[in-house]
């Protein structure tokens, strides 16, 4: 699974905000230029980004395998025509280039995922989005991170309990609604206990954040992000 | 190091409760993306429960907190928590070929929330008549399909028919079953939204 891994790479030392900026700039210019020449340059940029975060290409491809199936089918689907000439190569090529740029965007975002702990992303969000919306988003993300494995466990338990009682022999709608209802009931139970715990601990709009500062390394990266974003217009 | 000297500003009790529910449902949505799939007869694509949780967010959290919840889900995925389909994450997924569906979720939640609860306090969705809920969920599904297909077509340079073949046709049976399941959950009346 694609997730944060502690390491000492260049990307790990950067401020999350400059890494976010690079991703957005990269996506903007990749969406604006689905031409072979631009994609060649962007491929080189992708290789540099992946190396800077020491991303394993094999593991990333495995993590995105379902998305890649769609990317692979799209050019075939675009090329196939009913009747002569049966396969339109120009259409397939256009769609193939478009699919490839999506692959590059996915790979670049994988570098961010591997090199940024959730805590840093949270601090970046809370510093970028001012006031209560930023606070809400930051705390909410921390809670999602905390509760994700718990609720995965809940869903797994529900599925196993159903299977043990021959629930897998029941109709599809019955199964979906049972999992949905039990999942929601458990989630709300957990949420109500969580809200009690939050209130008991003086849940406030203004807690203290971890420190976050641009280092000298961040300025060239930010400038690079700006160049990528501006290149979308040329 | 600078010390913050502001006084503590507590969050209201009602807001804490709704916020906790929104955050936990966002996590449930992420959990469903990994654990939830159920195979259905005569279809190669198993049902993922993700869209069902989108319906439930609109039905049980209402337009305001439902939007907060789906917003948390999308942001959590963007910064690298593995909540998107099959445990993926990253801004790339939000911009990639299935990004249109993800961006359509908040609109679907707002649509369902407004239709069932209005703009006032939360109502019990069990009090809304079955045809109304069915129509609203179907409309939400059409919004999701519409944006999802449009974005997929644009980003992969596909025609409308090709995009529909790739992004809608394989999922229609499962998504219709999820609407029926969502109605069954609401009508069972076992979950208290307030």
XYZ file of C-alpha atoms in Angstrom:
428
model
C 0.000 0.000 0.000
C 1.164 3.485 -0.831
C 1.763 5.421 2.363
C 4.222 7.629 4.283
C 7.590 6.036 5.005
C 10.183 7.705 7.252
C 13.377 8.448 5.318
C 16.080 11.104 4.875
C 15.529 11.984 1.218
C 15.463 15.487 -0.269
C 11.663 15.312 -0.575
C 11.326 14.368 3.109
C 13.198 17.515 4.117
C 11.013 19.884 2.079
C 8.099 21.860 3.488
C 4.777 20.151 2.599
C 3.525 23.404 1.070
C 6.231 23.469 -1.582
C 5.548 19.819 -2.397
C 1.831 20.543 -2.757
C 2.672 23.458 -5.046
C 4.833 21.211 -7.266
C 2.021 18.679 -7.628
C -0.521 21.317 -8.580
C 1.872 22.976 -11.028
C 2.765 19.641 -12.572
C -0.875 18.575 -12.967
C -1.810 21.942 -14.518
C 0.891 21.787 -17.149
C 0.351 18.052 -17.864
C -3.369 18.649 -18.435
C -2.632 21.613 -20.697
C -0.029 19.836 -22.900
C -0.828 16.267 -23.965
C 1.803 16.444 -26.746
C 4.650 13.906 -27.170
C 7.364 16.543 -26.655
C 5.831 18.011 -23.499
C 5.212 14.520 -22.125
C 8.855 13.601 -22.705
C 9.966 16.605 -20.626
C 7.363 15.830 -17.974
C 8.525 12.188 -17.875
C 12.036 13.413 -17.090
C 10.616 15.667 -14.339
C 8.696 12.666 -12.967
C 11.856 10.556 -12.831
C 13.628 13.327 -10.894
C 10.698 13.717 -8.486
C 10.479 9.953 -7.880
C 14.221 9.758 -7.269
C 14.088 12.747 -4.887
C 11.522 10.915 -2.742
C 13.050 7.456 -3.379
C 9.680 6.079 -4.522
C 9.624 2.399 -5.523
C 8.116 2.349 -9.028
C 7.063 -1.278 -8.686
C 5.157 -0.770 -5.436
C 3.535 2.408 -6.739
C 2.339 0.670 -9.887
C 0.928 -2.177 -7.769
C -0.859 0.325 -5.509
C -2.468 2.074 -8.500
C -3.122 -1.142 -10.465
C -6.899 -0.639 -10.811
C -6.468 2.915 -12.067
C -3.828 1.687 -14.508
C -6.231 -0.898 -15.967
C -8.612 1.939 -16.898
C -5.703 3.947 -18.325
C -4.719 0.942 -20.451
C -8.242 0.217 -21.708
C -8.997 3.841 -22.676
C -6.771 4.038 -25.817
C -8.080 0.669 -27.043
C -11.661 1.798 -26.532
C -10.918 5.103 -28.278
C -9.359 3.298 -31.258
C -11.980 0.626 -31.856
C -14.625 1.670 -34.383
C -17.674 -0.227 -35.605
C -17.117 -0.757 -39.314
C -14.102 0.101 -41.452
C -11.289 0.832 -40.555
C -12.143 -1.050 -37.282
C -9.240 0.545 -35.457
C -8.550 4.290 -35.666
C -4.881 4.736 -34.788
C -4.973 8.528 -34.540
C -7.788 8.413 -31.953
C -6.015 5.678 -30.009
C -2.779 7.685 -29.987
C -4.505 10.862 -28.712
C -6.150 8.907 -25.926
C -2.929 7.006 -25.210
C -0.999 10.255 -24.690
C -3.809 11.546 -22.476
C -3.698 8.354 -20.405
C 0.063 8.613 -20.070
C -0.113 12.124 -18.603
C -2.560 10.820 -15.975
C -0.020 8.115 -15.102
C 2.653 10.809 -14.642
C 0.329 12.869 -12.401
C -0.359 9.766 -10.273
C 3.366 8.999 -9.933
C 4.243 12.576 -8.902
C 1.530 12.535 -6.240
C 2.935 9.203 -4.981
C 6.178 11.046 -4.182
C 4.239 13.438 -1.914
C 2.425 10.563 -0.221
C 5.668 8.702 0.537
C 7.552 11.738 1.805
C 4.978 13.611 3.917
C 3.648 12.498 7.318
C -0.035 13.256 7.951
C 0.957 15.554 10.842
C 2.928 17.816 8.478
C 0.132 17.932 5.907
C -2.265 18.825 8.680
C -0.078 21.673 9.860
C 0.225 22.919 6.263
C -3.555 22.892 5.817
C -4.193 24.673 9.104
C -1.652 27.350 8.275
C -2.894 27.847 4.721
C -6.633 27.877 5.450
C -7.294 30.490 8.120
C -9.792 30.410 10.976
C -12.293 27.772 11.960
C -12.592 25.979 8.586
C -8.844 25.286 8.693
C -9.041 24.070 12.311
C -11.975 21.816 11.507
C -10.243 20.362 8.464
C -6.980 19.792 10.357
C -8.524 18.072 13.361
C -10.910 16.146 11.118
C -8.057 14.734 9.064
C -6.246 13.626 12.194
C -9.442 11.861 13.326
C -9.954 10.187 9.933
C -6.387 8.909 10.129
C -6.982 7.579 13.644
C -10.362 5.958 12.923
C -9.631 4.462 9.496
C -8.042 1.226 10.796
C -10.645 0.977 13.583
C -13.567 1.149 11.151
C -11.849 -1.195 8.705
C -11.687 -3.630 11.611
C -15.389 -3.028 12.349
C -16.396 -3.714 8.744
C -14.242 -6.827 8.641
C -15.815 -8.091 11.874
C -19.307 -7.485 10.466
C -18.461 -9.346 7.255
C -16.939 -12.278 9.143
C -19.900 -12.476 11.508
C -22.267 -12.512 8.533
C -20.236 -15.211 6.803
C -20.207 -17.365 9.959
C -24.025 -17.184 10.044
C -24.364 -18.081 6.332
C -25.096 -14.412 5.563
C -23.169 -14.857 2.313
C -26.077 -17.043 1.069
C -28.519 -14.133 1.345
C -29.622 -11.741 -1.409
C -27.290 -8.947 -2.487
C -29.536 -6.092 -1.314
C -29.993 -7.765 2.050
C -26.229 -8.092 2.412
C -25.484 -4.502 1.393
C -28.114 -3.052 3.707
C -26.976 -5.221 6.630
C -23.330 -4.196 6.246
C -24.366 -0.556 5.707
C -26.681 -0.421 8.700
C -24.333 -2.183 11.115
C -21.375 -0.180 9.848
C -23.248 3.095 10.332
C -24.545 2.079 13.779
C -21.047 1.219 14.954
C -19.591 4.369 13.408
C -22.180 6.578 15.142
C -21.588 4.782 18.468
C -17.891 5.494 18.129
C -18.578 9.104 17.112
C -20.768 9.705 20.155
C -18.121 8.305 22.483
C -15.522 10.403 20.659
C -17.556 13.584 21.103
C -17.878 12.901 24.828
C -14.125 12.380 25.036
C -13.466 15.569 23.041
C -15.693 17.627 25.329
C -14.086 16.100 28.413
C -10.711 17.283 27.074
C -11.827 20.879 26.348
C -11.969 20.519 22.543
C -11.058 24.038 21.409
C -10.839 26.109 18.242
C -7.266 27.194 18.975
C -4.891 24.397 20.012
C -1.106 24.675 19.531
C 0.368 23.478 16.208
C 3.754 21.926 15.442
C 6.255 24.495 14.087
C 6.557 24.727 10.294
C 9.047 26.869 8.388
C 10.448 27.176 4.883
C 14.104 26.207 4.730
C 16.621 27.441 2.150
C 15.913 24.255 0.195
C 12.257 25.180 -0.238
C 12.727 28.387 -2.232
C 14.125 26.783 -5.416
C 11.412 24.111 -5.196
C 8.707 26.780 -4.865
C 10.169 28.647 -7.841
C 10.124 25.377 -9.792
C 6.463 24.846 -8.888
C 5.664 28.344 -10.116
C 7.482 27.666 -13.430
C 5.506 24.422 -13.881
C 2.226 26.201 -13.212
C 3.053 29.076 -15.569
C 4.145 26.631 -18.276
C 0.501 25.519 -18.482
C -0.225 28.790 -20.316
C 2.502 28.458 -22.962
C 10.118 29.914 20.740
C 7.021 32.100 20.648
C 4.236 31.147 23.034
C 0.583 31.584 22.127
C -1.201 33.530 24.852
C -4.765 33.447 23.504
C -7.482 32.174 25.800
C -9.020 28.799 24.970
C -12.139 29.054 22.810
C -14.232 25.907 23.360
C -16.270 24.360 20.575
C -20.058 24.171 21.196
C -21.392 20.805 22.400
C -23.738 20.378 19.420
C -20.953 21.165 16.992
C -18.604 18.652 18.696
C -21.167 15.898 18.316
C -21.929 16.613 14.658
C -18.262 17.115 13.886
C -17.322 13.779 15.491
C -19.986 12.039 13.417
C -18.781 13.764 10.238
C -15.168 12.744 10.886
C -16.036 9.131 11.731
C -18.277 8.781 8.655
C -15.433 10.102 6.503
C -13.275 7.339 7.977
C -16.077 4.804 7.348
C -16.098 5.881 3.716
C -12.355 5.220 3.564
C -12.763 1.860 5.293
C -15.526 0.865 2.845
C -13.216 1.624 -0.071
C -10.887 -1.146 1.070
C -12.969 -3.718 2.937
C -16.499 -3.358 1.641
C -16.756 -4.929 -1.781
C -19.511 -7.505 -2.302
C -19.711 -9.618 -5.491
C -23.008 -9.385 -7.399
C -24.471 -11.971 -9.768
C -23.995 -11.466 -13.539
C -21.516 -8.604 -13.202
C -17.733 -8.637 -13.415
C -17.486 -5.615 -11.115
C -17.966 -6.189 -7.365
C -19.950 -3.567 -5.431
C -17.858 -1.166 -3.415
C -19.808 0.414 -0.583
C -18.276 3.878 -1.103
C -21.281 5.421 -2.839
C -23.600 3.907 -0.218
C -21.718 5.892 2.433
C -22.135 9.037 0.284
C -25.913 8.458 0.369
C -25.815 7.871 4.133
C -23.817 11.080 4.683
C -26.533 13.086 2.930
C -29.350 11.193 4.649
C -28.012 11.188 8.224
C -25.681 14.206 8.482
C -27.664 16.704 6.389
C -26.369 19.249 3.875
C -23.968 21.091 6.196
C -22.187 18.378 8.189
C -22.506 15.962 5.268
C -20.442 18.358 3.168
C -17.904 18.691 5.987
C -17.688 14.898 6.136
C -17.133 14.344 2.410
C -14.729 17.306 2.389
C -12.696 15.610 5.126
C -12.681 12.373 3.117
C -11.399 14.102 -0.028
C -8.767 16.127 1.831
C -7.604 13.078 3.790
C -7.138 11.185 0.531
C -5.347 14.117 -1.110
C -2.717 14.331 1.632
C -1.944 10.617 1.544
C -4.269 8.714 3.886
C -5.242 5.573 1.912
C -9.001 6.208 1.706
C -9.655 6.232 -2.039
C -10.769 3.120 -3.970
C -8.603 0.068 -3.211
C -6.537 1.920 -0.622
C -4.970 4.524 -2.918
C -4.235 8.144 -2.024
C -2.734 11.345 -3.376
C -3.731 14.460 -5.288
C -3.110 12.444 -8.459
C -6.255 10.406 -7.806
C -8.329 13.606 -7.455
C -7.018 14.815 -10.809
C -6.766 11.391 -12.492
C -9.383 9.593 -14.526
C -11.800 8.868 -11.663
C -11.454 12.352 -10.125
C -14.799 13.476 -11.556
C -16.665 10.997 -9.359
C -14.843 12.186 -6.260
C -15.594 15.862 -6.998
C -19.238 14.960 -7.626
C -19.650 13.415 -4.153
C -19.993 16.759 -2.294
C -22.667 17.892 -4.781
C -24.510 14.590 -4.301
C -24.356 14.935 -0.500
C -25.646 18.531 -0.634
C -28.458 17.495 -2.989
C -29.581 14.609 -0.760
C -29.134 16.654 2.430
C -31.182 19.609 1.180
C -33.954 17.388 -0.195
C -34.327 15.345 3.012
C -33.513 17.886 5.745
C -33.930 21.329 4.175
C -31.740 24.068 5.592
C -32.999 23.805 9.197
C -32.235 21.224 11.880
C -31.802 17.540 11.053
C -35.002 15.599 10.449
C -35.447 11.822 10.645
C -35.034 10.552 7.067
C -37.470 7.696 7.907
C -40.236 10.357 7.864
C -39.546 11.160 4.203
C -41.645 9.082 1.796
C -39.950 6.245 -0.065
C -40.562 7.610 -3.615
C -39.008 10.964 -2.639
C -35.888 9.273 -1.207
C -35.617 7.005 -4.266
C -35.908 9.988 -6.626
C -33.346 12.035 -4.690
C -30.816 9.193 -4.538
C -31.291 8.543 -8.252
C -30.741 12.238 -8.990
C -27.578 12.153 -6.860
C -26.351 9.099 -8.771
C -26.976 10.923 -12.068
C -24.944 13.898 -10.812
C -22.088 11.521 -9.865
C -22.215 9.706 -13.204
C -22.503 12.961 -15.148
C -19.486 14.688 -13.627
C -17.509 11.440 -13.456
C -18.026 10.625 -17.118
C -17.437 14.181 -18.293
C -14.104 14.384 -16.451
C -13.015 10.891 -17.540
C -13.836 11.758 -21.167
C -11.900 15.027 -20.942
C -8.820 13.699 -19.185
C -8.470 10.537 -21.330
C -9.621 12.245 -24.578
C -12.534 9.847 -25.060
C -15.872 10.450 -26.800
C -19.084 10.525 -24.749
C -20.146 6.987 -25.718
C -16.693 5.546 -25.034
C -16.532 7.272 -21.658
C -19.973 5.919 -20.754
C -18.914 2.385 -21.726
C -15.839 2.618 -19.552
C -17.191 4.550 -16.577
C -20.936 3.961 -16.250
C -22.224 0.788 -17.900
C -20.265 -1.714 -15.729
C -21.412 -0.005 -12.506
C -25.140 0.611 -13.124
C -26.485 -2.655 -11.617
C -24.433 -2.310 -8.431
C -25.281 1.360 -7.972
C -29.016 0.728 -8.365
C -28.802 -2.050 -5.753
C -27.084 0.400 -3.400
C -29.999 2.843 -3.745
C -32.426 0.060 -2.754
C -30.155 -0.866 0.176
C -29.966 2.789 1.320
C -33.778 3.005 1.290
C -33.960 -0.239 3.299
C -31.549 1.202 5.891
C -33.560 4.428 6.202
C -36.921 2.679 6.426
C -35.699 0.244 9.082
C -35.556 3.354 11.303
C -32.892 1.912 13.605
C -30.475 4.830 13.319
C -31.176 8.128 15.050
C -29.808 11.096 13.093
C -30.403 13.680 15.819
